[in-house]
Amino acid sequence: MSASCFDGFVFLDHISWDNYNESGDLKAQVEAFKNYTGYYPESVHVDKIYRTRENRAWCKERGIIMSGPPLGRPPANISKEKKKQDLESERIRNCIEGKFGQGKRRFSLNRVMAKLSHTSQTAIAITFLVMNLSTHLSRVFYAFLCLFFKNKLFSQLDIAESYNSSGFSAEMGAPAKSFRMALGALIIKEKLGTSDRETVEQIKENPYLQYFIGISSYRNETPFDASMLVHFRERISALSRVFYAFLCLFFKNKLFSQLDIAESYNSAIYL
């Protein structure tokens, strides 16, 4: 199976029950992107199997930047800017990897029980369709929140301001944890029904939970001590708790990490 991700939506490009090399799908996927948008993407963020000489040459002819290191022996000295660019490219590609994880964890993509090949393909295609509908619904909900709060972005609300101004000092102690990390950790604790210590351990082991609380790349360490959750609950204002309770009620048993309100990468596709 090969799929691509553009603007937060997943496109199922190829399903086969036989072994095949996924790198052969790149050209068709990029051409499909052009037919859909009218132009080639500025960059493609692909898995290692796609980075063949043929695909690199094809992308170079069309002015498309392909992620990943060049073929051949790696250079002895790599600049910090190049390392930073490569790391950012891999972070962007996490979008499509996360979609597969979302499909398995949230939409039962790893539990397709159909017996025939065509019915299995239908079940898989419907799963990706529902994932895209969920993404669209989250954006509609975000637009509703913007209108409800008089077109203010979530980061501009008094909720975050009240948290940032509640007893933190820029001159003393360690840097304060962000409002997103504090609220995200409380939401994770509520949805998983775990203790403070178990919540921190879950975040340590799960890259998706780390991304949800604002950590851009996976870290095999606890982001904060379990005792910090006590301070998070104390420092978040009453208005935040009402807003948080409203969201939990709205989504009920749905995993909150599917609420995608991050910026979409409009000029790139991920494979």
XYZ file of N, CA and C in Angstrom:
813
model
N 0.846 -1.179 0.000
C 0.000 0.000 0.000
C 0.891 1.243 0.000
N 0.582 2.183 -0.861
C 1.279 3.469 -0.857
C 0.237 4.577 -0.812
N 0.543 5.603 -0.037
C -0.387 6.711 0.150
C 0.395 8.008 0.227
N -0.268 9.106 -0.023
C 0.336 10.433 0.067
C -0.560 11.326 0.903
N 0.047 12.374 1.437
C -0.682 13.298 2.304
C -0.461 14.713 1.798
N -1.544 15.429 1.602
C -1.482 16.815 1.142
C -2.523 17.630 1.887
N -2.070 18.702 2.492
C -2.957 19.622 3.198
C -3.746 18.916 4.302
N -3.132 17.905 4.900
C -3.784 17.186 5.986
C -4.693 16.055 5.552
N -4.909 15.892 4.243
C -5.773 14.836 3.731
C -4.919 13.723 3.119
N -5.387 12.482 3.274
C -4.648 11.313 2.809
C -5.254 10.810 1.504
N -4.374 10.499 0.546
C -4.803 9.953 -0.740
C -4.238 8.545 -0.875
N -5.105 7.583 -1.050
C -4.706 6.192 -1.204
C -4.384 5.959 -2.682
N -3.103 5.815 -2.989
C -2.661 5.785 -4.382
C -2.550 4.384 -4.965
N -2.168 3.407 -4.159
C -1.924 2.082 -4.724
C -2.112 1.025 -3.644
N -2.905 0.005 -3.949
C -3.066 -1.152 -3.072
C -2.769 -2.402 -3.893
N -1.925 -3.264 -3.367
C -1.607 -4.509 -4.056
C -1.368 -5.601 -3.023
N -1.834 -6.796 -3.335
C -1.604 -7.936 -2.449
C -0.298 -8.648 -2.792
N 0.373 -8.214 -3.842
C 1.662 -8.783 -4.235
C 2.792 -7.850 -3.815
N 3.971 -8.404 -3.678
C 5.142 -7.587 -3.367
C 5.470 -6.672 -4.542
N 5.755 -5.429 -4.263
C 6.139 -4.484 -5.309
C 6.986 -3.370 -4.694
N 7.714 -2.691 -5.549
C 8.577 -1.602 -5.105
C 7.786 -0.301 -5.128
N 7.629 0.304 -3.970
C 6.812 1.513 -3.856
C 7.417 2.705 -4.587
N 8.718 2.660 -4.859
C 9.356 3.813 -5.500
C 8.786 4.085 -6.886
N 8.216 3.054 -7.522
C 7.632 3.250 -8.849
C 6.355 4.066 -8.835
N 5.795 4.324 -7.658
C 4.553 5.098 -7.578
C 4.788 6.597 -7.498
N 6.035 7.012 -7.290
C 6.291 8.433 -7.026
C 5.824 9.330 -8.167
N 6.183 8.985 -9.389
C 5.850 9.843 -10.525
C 4.330 9.989 -10.664
N 3.620 8.875 -10.544
C 2.164 8.947 -10.667
C 1.554 9.766 -9.535
N 2.127 9.672 -8.329
C 1.604 10.434 -7.206
C 1.823 11.932 -7.396
N 2.998 12.297 -7.883
C 3.282 13.714 -8.115
C 2.427 14.252 -9.254
N 2.248 13.454 -10.313
C 1.398 13.891 -11.422
C -0.058 14.027 -10.975
N -0.493 13.144 -10.088
C -1.843 13.274 -9.549
C -1.977 14.561 -8.736
N -0.931 14.909 -8.007
C -0.936 16.173 -7.271
C -1.067 17.352 -8.235
N -0.346 17.298 -9.355
C -0.420 18.381 -10.338
C -1.812 18.471 -10.958
N -2.409 17.329 -11.260
C -3.759 17.344 -11.832
C -4.772 17.910 -10.844
N -4.511 17.696 -9.560
C -5.440 18.163 -8.532
C -5.281 19.659 -8.256
N -4.044 20.139 -8.253
C -3.777 21.535 -7.879
C -3.434 22.438 -9.062
N -2.959 21.844 -10.168
C -2.557 22.651 -11.319
C -1.087 22.997 -11.340
N -0.314 22.542 -10.358
C 1.126 22.831 -10.323
C 1.840 21.717 -9.565
N 3.158 21.633 -9.799
C 3.966 20.650 -9.084
C 4.253 21.156 -7.670
N 4.459 20.258 -6.738
C 4.805 20.703 -5.375
C 6.227 21.260 -5.325
N 6.480 22.112 -4.352
C 7.831 22.627 -4.168
C 8.771 21.546 -3.662
N 8.242 20.624 -2.871
C 9.083 19.576 -2.294
C 8.238 18.341 -2.049
N 8.898 17.195 -2.019
C 8.271 15.937 -1.634
C 9.085 15.356 -0.493
N 8.401 14.928 0.552
C 9.055 14.383 1.740
C 8.734 12.891 1.772
N 9.716 12.086 1.407
C 9.460 10.682 1.095
C 10.258 9.760 2.006
N 9.820 8.499 2.011
C 10.549 7.450 2.711
C 11.811 7.099 1.925
N 12.705 6.362 2.573
C 14.004 6.060 1.973
C 13.869 5.263 0.683
N 12.841 4.434 0.579
C 12.705 3.584 -0.603
C 12.414 4.387 -1.868
N 11.883 5.596 -1.727
C 11.556 6.433 -2.883
C 12.769 7.187 -3.425
N 13.851 7.229 -2.679
C 14.987 8.091 -3.031
C 15.949 7.387 -3.981
N 15.449 6.966 -5.118
C 16.285 6.322 -6.133
C 16.868 7.379 -7.070
N 17.865 6.967 -7.846
C 18.484 7.897 -8.802
C 17.464 8.375 -9.839
N 16.639 7.448 -10.284
C 15.646 7.804 -11.295
C 14.653 8.819 -10.754
N 14.162 8.596 -9.562
C 13.197 9.532 -8.976
C 13.839 10.878 -8.670
N 15.087 10.859 -8.220
C 15.779 12.121 -7.948
C 15.954 12.933 -9.226
N 16.365 12.258 -10.309
C 16.549 12.961 -11.582
C 15.214 13.485 -12.105
N 14.159 12.699 -11.960
C 12.840 13.119 -12.437
C 12.357 14.349 -11.677
N 12.547 14.371 -10.373
C 12.143 15.527 -9.568
C 13.001 16.748 -9.881
N 14.295 16.533 -10.116
C 15.188 17.659 -10.401
C 14.814 18.332 -11.711
N 14.399 17.545 -12.712
C 13.985 18.122 -13.998
C 12.787 19.049 -13.836
N 11.965 18.799 -12.852
C 10.743 19.588 -12.643
C 10.869 20.588 -11.495
N 12.078 20.756 -11.007
C 12.311 21.747 -9.960
C 11.715 21.378 -8.625
N 11.594 20.073 -8.338
C 11.013 19.596 -7.096
C 12.138 19.161 -6.159
N 12.097 19.611 -4.951
C 13.098 19.239 -3.953
C 12.664 17.937 -3.292
N 13.578 16.950 -3.286
C 13.297 15.678 -2.617
C 14.035 15.643 -1.290
N 13.344 15.240 -0.254
C 13.934 15.204 1.075
C 14.935 14.063 1.178
N 15.768 14.142 2.207
C 16.706 13.063 2.472
C 18.106 13.375 1.989
N 19.092 12.658 2.506
C 20.491 12.881 2.100
C 20.727 12.414 0.673
N 21.742 12.951 -0.004
C 22.050 12.507 -1.364
C 22.608 11.093 -1.365
N 22.552 10.436 -2.536
C 23.081 9.090 -2.662
C 24.607 9.118 -2.619
N 25.169 7.972 -2.313
C 26.628 7.882 -2.256
C 27.147 8.026 -0.842
N 28.485 8.135 -0.760
C 29.128 8.262 0.540
C 28.757 9.594 1.179
N 28.368 9.578 2.450
C 28.011 10.842 3.109
C 29.228 11.753 3.258
N 29.047 13.059 3.145
C 30.181 13.979 3.285
C 30.760 13.951 4.690
N 32.041 14.279 4.768
C 32.722 14.249 6.071
C 32.198 15.329 7.003
N 31.966 16.509 6.455
C 31.507 17.636 7.263
C 30.141 18.105 6.763
N 29.192 18.145 7.650
C 27.846 18.613 7.328
C 27.558 19.855 8.161
N 27.123 20.903 7.508
C 26.868 22.157 8.207
C 25.660 22.027 9.128
N 25.602 22.898 10.105
C 24.480 22.890 11.035
C 23.178 23.227 10.324
N 23.257 24.105 9.311
C 22.044 24.466 8.567
C 21.482 23.258 7.814
N 22.415 22.452 7.227
C 21.981 21.266 6.499
C 21.361 20.243 7.444
N 21.975 20.047 8.608
C 21.422 19.119 9.594
C 20.039 19.579 10.054
N 19.903 20.868 10.274
C 18.618 21.402 10.704
C 17.567 21.225 9.627
N 17.959 21.436 8.366
C 17.016 21.282 7.260
C 16.571 19.823 7.117
N 17.529 18.894 7.234
C 17.181 17.471 7.137
C 16.261 17.047 8.279
N 16.536 17.548 9.479
C 15.693 17.209 10.624
C 14.282 17.745 10.447
N 14.169 18.955 9.938
C 12.851 19.552 9.714
C 12.089 18.785 8.641
N 12.818 18.303 7.620
C 12.178 17.529 6.565
C 11.605 16.228 7.115
N 12.349 15.571 8.000
C 11.855 14.333 8.593
C 10.657 14.600 9.504
N 10.673 15.731 10.166
C 9.528 16.084 11.015
C 8.275 16.288 10.172
N 8.447 16.925 9.017
C 7.299 17.135 8.134
C 6.747 15.795 7.649
N 7.651 14.840 7.365
C 7.212 13.542 6.868
C 6.479 12.734 7.932
N 6.614 13.131 9.185
C 5.867 12.454 10.244
C 4.359 12.534 10.021
N 3.932 13.481 9.177
C 2.502 13.645 8.911
C 1.899 12.367 8.348
N 2.539 11.803 7.314
C 1.980 10.600 6.692
C 2.153 9.391 7.600
N 3.264 9.322 8.344
C 3.445 8.215 9.290
C 2.375 8.271 10.381
N 2.082 9.489 10.818
C 1.043 9.645 11.834
C -0.332 9.268 11.326
N -0.577 9.465 10.022
C -1.873 9.090 9.463
C -2.086 7.584 9.499
N -1.021 6.829 9.242
C -1.153 5.375 9.337
C -1.403 4.961 10.790
N -0.696 5.591 11.712
C -0.944 5.301 13.120
C -2.346 5.684 13.543
N -2.826 6.824 13.046
C -4.187 7.248 13.346
C -5.202 6.259 12.792
N -4.958 5.779 11.558
C -5.880 4.824 10.964
C -5.963 3.519 11.745
N -4.814 3.058 12.257
C -4.807 1.799 13.016
C -5.390 1.985 14.406
N -5.026 3.079 15.054
C -5.434 3.274 16.444
C -6.868 3.747 16.574
N -7.291 4.601 15.678
C -8.575 5.280 15.826
C -9.654 4.710 14.918
N -9.244 4.249 13.712
C -10.233 3.836 12.712
C -10.126 2.352 12.348
N -9.432 1.557 13.155
C -9.380 0.091 12.999
C -8.824 -0.337 11.644
N -7.835 0.391 11.136
C -7.227 0.006 9.865
C -6.480 -1.316 9.972
N -6.006 -1.654 11.163
C -5.279 -2.909 11.351
C -6.207 -4.078 11.705
N -7.503 -3.867 11.592
C -8.463 -4.931 11.912
C -9.485 -5.094 10.794
N -9.018 -5.134 9.568
C -9.898 -5.367 8.427
C -10.208 -6.860 8.371
N -11.475 -7.211 8.515
C -11.898 -8.611 8.644
C -12.517 -9.170 7.361
N -12.528 -8.388 6.273
C -13.126 -8.872 5.026
C -12.301 -10.028 4.460
N -12.956 -10.964 3.787
C -12.286 -12.166 3.284
C -11.856 -12.040 1.832
N -12.576 -11.296 1.035
C -12.252 -11.165 -0.378
C -11.357 -9.942 -0.595
N -10.574 -9.988 -1.662
C -9.623 -8.909 -1.917
C -10.334 -7.590 -2.211
N -11.400 -7.639 -3.030
C -12.060 -6.391 -3.395
C -12.844 -5.801 -2.226
N -13.398 -6.672 -1.356
C -14.083 -6.131 -0.178
C -13.084 -5.559 0.830
N -11.905 -6.170 0.917
C -10.857 -5.623 1.792
C -10.393 -4.260 1.287
N -10.230 -4.132 -0.016
C -9.833 -2.845 -0.583
C -10.900 -1.790 -0.333
N -12.155 -2.199 -0.433
C -13.245 -1.255 -0.147
C -13.214 -0.797 1.298
N -12.983 -1.732 2.223
C -12.921 -1.384 3.645
C -11.753 -0.429 3.927
N -10.618 -0.675 3.287
C -9.452 0.199 3.474
C -9.734 1.592 2.914
N -10.331 1.636 1.709
C -10.632 2.935 1.091
C -11.632 3.724 1.933
N -12.628 3.045 2.483
C -13.607 3.735 3.333
C -12.944 4.269 4.591
N -11.981 3.517 5.125
C -11.256 3.982 6.315
C -10.544 5.300 6.040
N -9.857 5.380 4.906
C -9.175 6.627 4.564
C -10.174 7.748 4.277
N -11.317 7.406 3.700
C -12.352 8.417 3.474
C -12.839 8.995 4.800
N -13.092 8.134 5.777
C -13.560 8.601 7.083
C -12.474 9.434 7.771
N -11.216 9.069 7.599
C -10.126 9.865 8.163
C -10.125 11.280 7.593
N -10.334 11.386 6.288
C -10.377 12.707 5.657
C -11.606 13.505 6.112
N -12.718 12.824 6.277
C -13.911 13.508 6.785
C -13.686 14.007 8.208
N -12.960 13.218 9.005
C -12.644 13.639 10.374
C -11.763 14.879 10.365
N -10.780 14.910 9.454
C -9.924 16.088 9.331
C -10.727 17.313 8.929
N -11.612 17.136 7.960
C -12.451 18.257 7.517
C -13.357 18.742 8.645
N -13.926 17.808 9.406
C -14.797 18.181 10.514
C -14.030 18.966 11.581
N -12.791 18.564 11.857
C -12.002 19.285 12.855
C -11.745 20.720 12.421
N -11.536 20.934 11.123
C -11.302 22.296 10.636
C -12.581 23.133 10.680
N -13.706 22.492 10.386
C -14.979 23.204 10.520
C -15.214 23.595 11.972
N -14.884 22.674 12.881
C -15.045 22.958 14.301
C -14.112 24.080 14.744
N -12.889 24.090 14.224
C -11.944 25.155 14.544
C -12.453 26.502 14.028
N -13.007 26.507 12.800
C -13.570 27.743 12.264
C -14.730 28.235 13.130
N -15.532 27.291 13.627
C -16.629 27.653 14.516
C -16.093 28.307 15.793
N -15.019 27.731 16.349
C -14.433 28.312 17.565
C -13.903 29.720 17.304
N -13.281 29.904 16.126
C -12.768 31.237 15.784
C -13.903 32.257 15.712
N -15.022 31.861 15.096
C -16.165 32.766 15.025
C -16.776 32.978 16.409
N -16.806 31.913 17.200
C -17.398 32.004 18.524
C -16.611 32.952 19.420
N -15.297 32.913 19.273
C -14.450 33.782 20.084
C -14.039 35.047 19.321
N -14.927 35.491 18.411
C -14.729 36.751 17.685
C -13.441 36.749 16.861
N -13.249 35.624 16.115
C -12.149 35.489 15.168
C -10.779 35.547 15.819
N -10.688 35.314 17.105
C -9.386 35.247 17.762
C -8.825 33.841 17.625
N -7.528 33.746 17.352
C -6.882 32.461 17.350
C -6.810 31.933 18.772
N -6.699 30.605 18.883
C -6.683 29.987 20.215
C -5.526 30.505 21.051
N -4.366 30.758 20.408
C -3.206 31.225 21.161
C -3.370 32.658 21.638
N -4.370 33.367 21.111
C -4.563 34.762 21.494
C -5.644 34.919 22.565
N -6.223 33.816 22.990
C -7.287 33.910 23.969
C -6.734 34.248 25.340
N -7.586 34.803 26.192
C -7.177 35.126 27.553
C -6.858 33.868 28.357
N -7.291 32.696 27.870
C -6.997 31.460 28.579
C -5.496 31.266 28.676
N -4.823 31.354 27.518
C -3.374 31.171 27.525
C -2.674 32.317 28.249
N -3.199 33.530 28.085
C -2.572 34.673 28.734
C -2.654 34.558 30.253
N -3.807 34.095 30.739
C -3.953 33.965 32.178
C -3.042 32.880 32.738
N -2.823 31.841 31.938
C -1.904 30.789 32.387
C -0.468 31.303 32.426
N -0.051 32.017 31.374
C 1.328 32.493 31.297
C 1.647 33.543 32.352
N 0.616 34.229 32.837
C 0.850 35.292 33.816
C 0.550 34.864 35.254
N 0.345 33.554 35.459
C -0.059 33.109 36.792
C 1.145 32.660 37.610
N 1.948 33.617 38.019
C 3.008 33.319 38.965
C 4.332 32.902 38.364
N 4.497 32.992 37.039
C 5.762 32.624 36.446
C 6.706 33.822 36.469
N 7.973 33.552 36.684
C 8.986 34.595 36.687
C 10.015 34.285 35.612
N 10.325 35.264 34.803
C 11.317 35.073 33.744
C 12.739 35.122 34.272
N 12.917 35.549 35.520
C 14.256 35.729 36.066
C 14.650 34.625 37.040
N 13.700 33.845 37.520
C 13.995 32.832 38.537
C 13.460 31.468 38.103
N 14.206 30.408 38.438
C 13.747 29.052 38.211
C 13.875 28.603 36.765
N 13.433 27.371 36.516
C 13.481 26.801 35.170
C 12.399 27.433 34.288
N 12.584 27.396 32.954
C 11.564 27.959 32.057
C 10.212 27.280 32.252
N 9.148 28.053 32.175
C 7.808 27.525 32.388
C 7.384 26.640 31.219
N 6.581 25.631 31.509
C 6.018 24.799 30.460
C 4.918 25.569 29.742
N 4.771 25.274 28.453
C 3.800 26.005 27.645
C 2.376 25.637 28.036
N 1.458 26.513 27.667
C 0.040 26.260 27.938
C -0.446 25.031 27.180
N 0.048 24.849 25.954
C -0.346 23.676 25.170
C 0.085 22.391 25.878
N 1.293 22.380 26.426
C 1.766 21.190 27.131
C 0.934 20.928 28.381
N 0.608 21.991 29.114
C -0.159 21.832 30.344
C -1.562 21.311 30.049
N -2.269 21.975 29.131
C -3.636 21.555 28.818
C -3.654 20.198 28.139
N -2.673 19.958 27.246
C -2.608 18.668 26.566
C -2.381 17.520 27.520
N -1.516 17.724 28.513
C -1.253 16.665 29.494
C -2.506 16.355 30.318
N -3.260 17.379 30.669
C -4.491 17.156 31.429
C -5.542 16.433 30.589
N -5.601 16.757 29.300
C -6.551 16.086 28.418
C -6.175 14.611 28.266
N -4.887 14.329 28.097
C -4.424 12.943 27.980
C -4.764 12.164 29.243
N -4.520 12.768 30.395
C -4.824 12.108 31.664
C -6.312 11.799 31.764
N -7.146 12.741 31.330
C -8.594 12.554 31.418
C -9.067 11.452 30.472
N -8.542 11.454 29.236
C -9.013 10.500 28.241
C -8.522 9.093 28.526
N -7.288 8.951 29.068
C -6.756 7.624 29.357
C -7.188 7.113 30.720
N -7.623 8.024 31.600
C -8.038 7.617 32.936
C -6.900 7.083 33.779
N -5.715 7.674 33.640
C -4.528 7.205 34.346
C -4.164 8.170 35.474
N -3.255 7.716 36.328
C -2.740 8.576 37.389
C -1.731 9.563 36.816
N -1.284 10.493 37.643
C -0.309 11.478 37.177
C 0.969 10.791 36.716
N 1.465 9.860 37.499
C 2.705 9.175 37.146
C 2.536 8.327 35.877
N 1.418 7.627 35.762
C 1.174 6.805 34.577
C 1.008 7.674 33.331
N 0.410 8.858 33.501
C 0.244 9.765 32.360
C 1.590 10.204 31.818
N 2.509 10.557 32.696
C 3.844 10.977 32.264
C 4.567 9.831 31.563
N 4.424 8.612 32.067
C 5.069 7.463 31.433
C 4.467 7.184 30.058
N 3.151 7.358 29.910
C 2.504 7.171 28.609
C 3.021 8.194 27.598
N 3.179 9.422 28.035
C 3.690 10.461 27.140
C 5.128 10.161 26.750
N 5.917 9.645 27.677
C 7.309 9.304 27.393
C 7.410 8.230 26.313
N 6.515 7.241 26.321
C 6.605 6.101 25.425
C 5.893 6.314 24.098
N 5.047 7.319 23.988
C 4.195 7.476 22.808
C 4.552 8.761 22.060
N 5.107 8.664 20.831
C 5.457 9.884 20.081
C 4.243 10.708 19.679
N 3.085 10.065 19.514
C 1.886 10.806 19.130
C 1.414 11.700 20.279
N 1.500 11.185 21.502
C 1.130 11.997 22.657
C 2.115 13.138 22.851
N 3.396 12.893 22.561
C 4.388 13.958 22.666
C 4.094 15.062 21.651
N 3.731 14.668 20.434
C 3.392 15.680 19.428
C 2.147 16.462 19.831
N 1.206 15.787 20.474
C -0.033 16.445 20.886
C 0.217 17.548 21.907
N 1.201 17.361 22.794
C 1.473 18.379 23.808
C 2.500 19.404 23.337
N 2.920 19.318 22.058
C 3.765 20.356 21.506
C 5.214 20.003 21.320
N 5.605 18.745 21.495
C 6.991 18.325 21.276
C 7.112 17.875 19.827
N 7.968 18.544 19.058
C 8.005 18.346 17.614
C 8.645 17.027 17.202
N 9.554 16.475 17.990
C 10.207 15.211 17.651
C 10.240 14.306 18.880
N 10.333 12.999 18.624
C 10.262 12.027 19.723
C 11.477 12.146 20.644
N 11.233 12.114 21.949
C 12.292 12.125 22.951
C 12.025 10.987 23.939
N 13.025 10.175 24.150
C 12.891 9.048 25.070
C 13.172 9.502 26.499
N 12.398 10.443 26.942
C 12.539 10.983 28.296
C 11.218 11.627 28.698
N 11.011 11.735 29.986
C 9.786 12.362 30.460
C 9.854 13.873 30.248
N 8.826 14.479 29.683
C 8.867 15.919 29.415
C 8.815 16.768 30.680
N 8.269 16.199 31.760
C 8.173 16.912 33.029
C 7.910 15.890 34.128
N 8.110 16.307 35.350
C 7.857 15.423 36.482
C 6.347 15.276 36.705
N 5.955 14.132 37.259
C 4.525 13.871 37.479
C 3.894 14.902 38.410
N 4.683 15.471 39.304
C 4.143 16.472 40.229
C 3.721 17.750 39.521
N 4.226 17.969 38.292
C 3.859 19.173 37.551
C 2.383 19.193 37.192
N 1.751 18.034 37.074
C 0.329 18.006 36.748
C -0.502 18.685 37.826
N -0.040 18.621 39.068
C -0.727 19.334 40.146
C -0.680 20.832 39.889
N 0.488 21.327 39.498
C 0.630 22.761 39.213
C -0.168 23.154 37.969
N -0.223 22.250 36.975
C -1.012 22.542 35.780
C -2.479 22.754 36.148
N -3.006 21.891 37.008
C -4.407 22.013 37.406
C -4.657 23.285 38.204
N -3.685 23.712 38.974
C -3.856 24.913 39.788
C -3.768 26.181 38.950
N -2.907 26.175 37.949
C -2.610 27.414 37.226
C -3.554 27.691 36.072
N -4.210 26.654 35.579
C -5.151 26.879 34.484
C -6.424 27.479 35.063
N -6.860 28.541 34.472
C -7.986 29.311 35.010
C -9.293 28.551 34.897
N -10.308 29.076 35.566
C -11.639 28.458 35.528
C -12.213 28.465 34.117
N -11.937 29.528 33.357
C -12.424 29.591 31.980
C -11.831 28.471 31.146
N -10.554 28.164 31.378
C -9.917 27.075 30.648
C -10.580 25.755 30.974
N -10.934 25.556 32.243
C -11.561 24.300 32.629
C -12.931 24.133 31.981
N -13.660 25.229 31.861
C -14.956 25.174 31.188
C -14.759 24.824 29.719
N -13.776 25.459 29.084
C -13.480 25.191 27.679
C -13.036 23.744 27.488
N -12.192 23.261 28.385
C -11.704 21.884 28.336
C -12.856 20.889 28.535
N -13.747 21.176 29.485
C -14.889 20.292 29.724
C -15.808 20.253 28.510
N -15.967 21.395 27.845
C -16.798 21.451 26.642
C -16.221 20.565 25.540
N -14.897 20.618 25.351
C -14.264 19.809 24.320
C -14.382 18.327 24.642
N -14.160 17.963 25.896
C -14.271 16.554 26.290
C -15.696 16.046 26.089
N -16.679 16.886 26.388
C -18.069 16.506 26.197
C -18.395 16.356 24.722
N -17.827 17.240 23.898
C -18.111 17.224 22.463
C -17.563 15.968 21.811
N -16.329 15.610 22.183
C -15.688 14.464 21.555
C -15.961 13.148 22.281
N -16.472 13.227 23.499
C -16.827 12.054 24.297
C -15.672 11.054 24.313
N -15.849 9.896 23.670
C -14.821 8.862 23.733
C -13.836 8.922 22.570
N -13.881 9.960 21.779
C -12.963 10.070 20.656
C -11.589 10.508 21.168
N -10.550 10.004 20.544
C -9.208 10.394 20.933
C -8.969 11.828 20.517
N -8.577 12.670 21.467
C -8.526 14.103 21.218
C -7.402 14.483 20.265
N -6.422 13.607 20.086
C -5.303 13.957 19.223
C -5.710 14.087 17.761
N -6.945 13.662 17.415
C -7.377 13.787 16.034
C -7.838 15.203 15.697
N -7.913 16.096 16.693
C -8.310 17.474 16.412
C -7.132 18.199 15.813
N -7.106 18.297 14.495
C -5.963 18.864 13.786
C -6.202 20.344 13.544
N -5.613 21.210 14.390
C -5.745 22.649 14.200
C -4.389 23.259 13.903
N -3.423 22.412 13.541
C -2.103 22.929 13.193
C -2.123 23.451 11.771
N -1.088 24.200 11.406
C -0.982 24.723 10.057
C -0.728 23.577 9.090
N -1.352 23.629 7.929
C -1.134 22.607 6.910
C -0.011 23.051 5.986
N 0.691 22.076 5.437
C 1.770 22.361 4.518
C 1.209 22.316 3.100
N 0.836 23.478 2.565
C 0.101 23.536 1.317
C 0.975 23.274 0.114
N 2.290 23.398 0.241
C 3.162 23.282 -0.917
C 3.994 22.016 -0.876
N 3.607 20.997 -0.118
C 4.388 19.771 -0.027
C 3.475 18.572 0.075
N 3.964 17.440 -0.396
C 3.246 16.196 -0.200
C 4.186 15.243 0.496
N 3.615 14.289 1.234
C 4.398 13.388 2.055
C 4.036 11.957 1.672
N 5.052 11.120 1.477
C 4.836 9.754 1.010
C 5.465 8.779 1.989
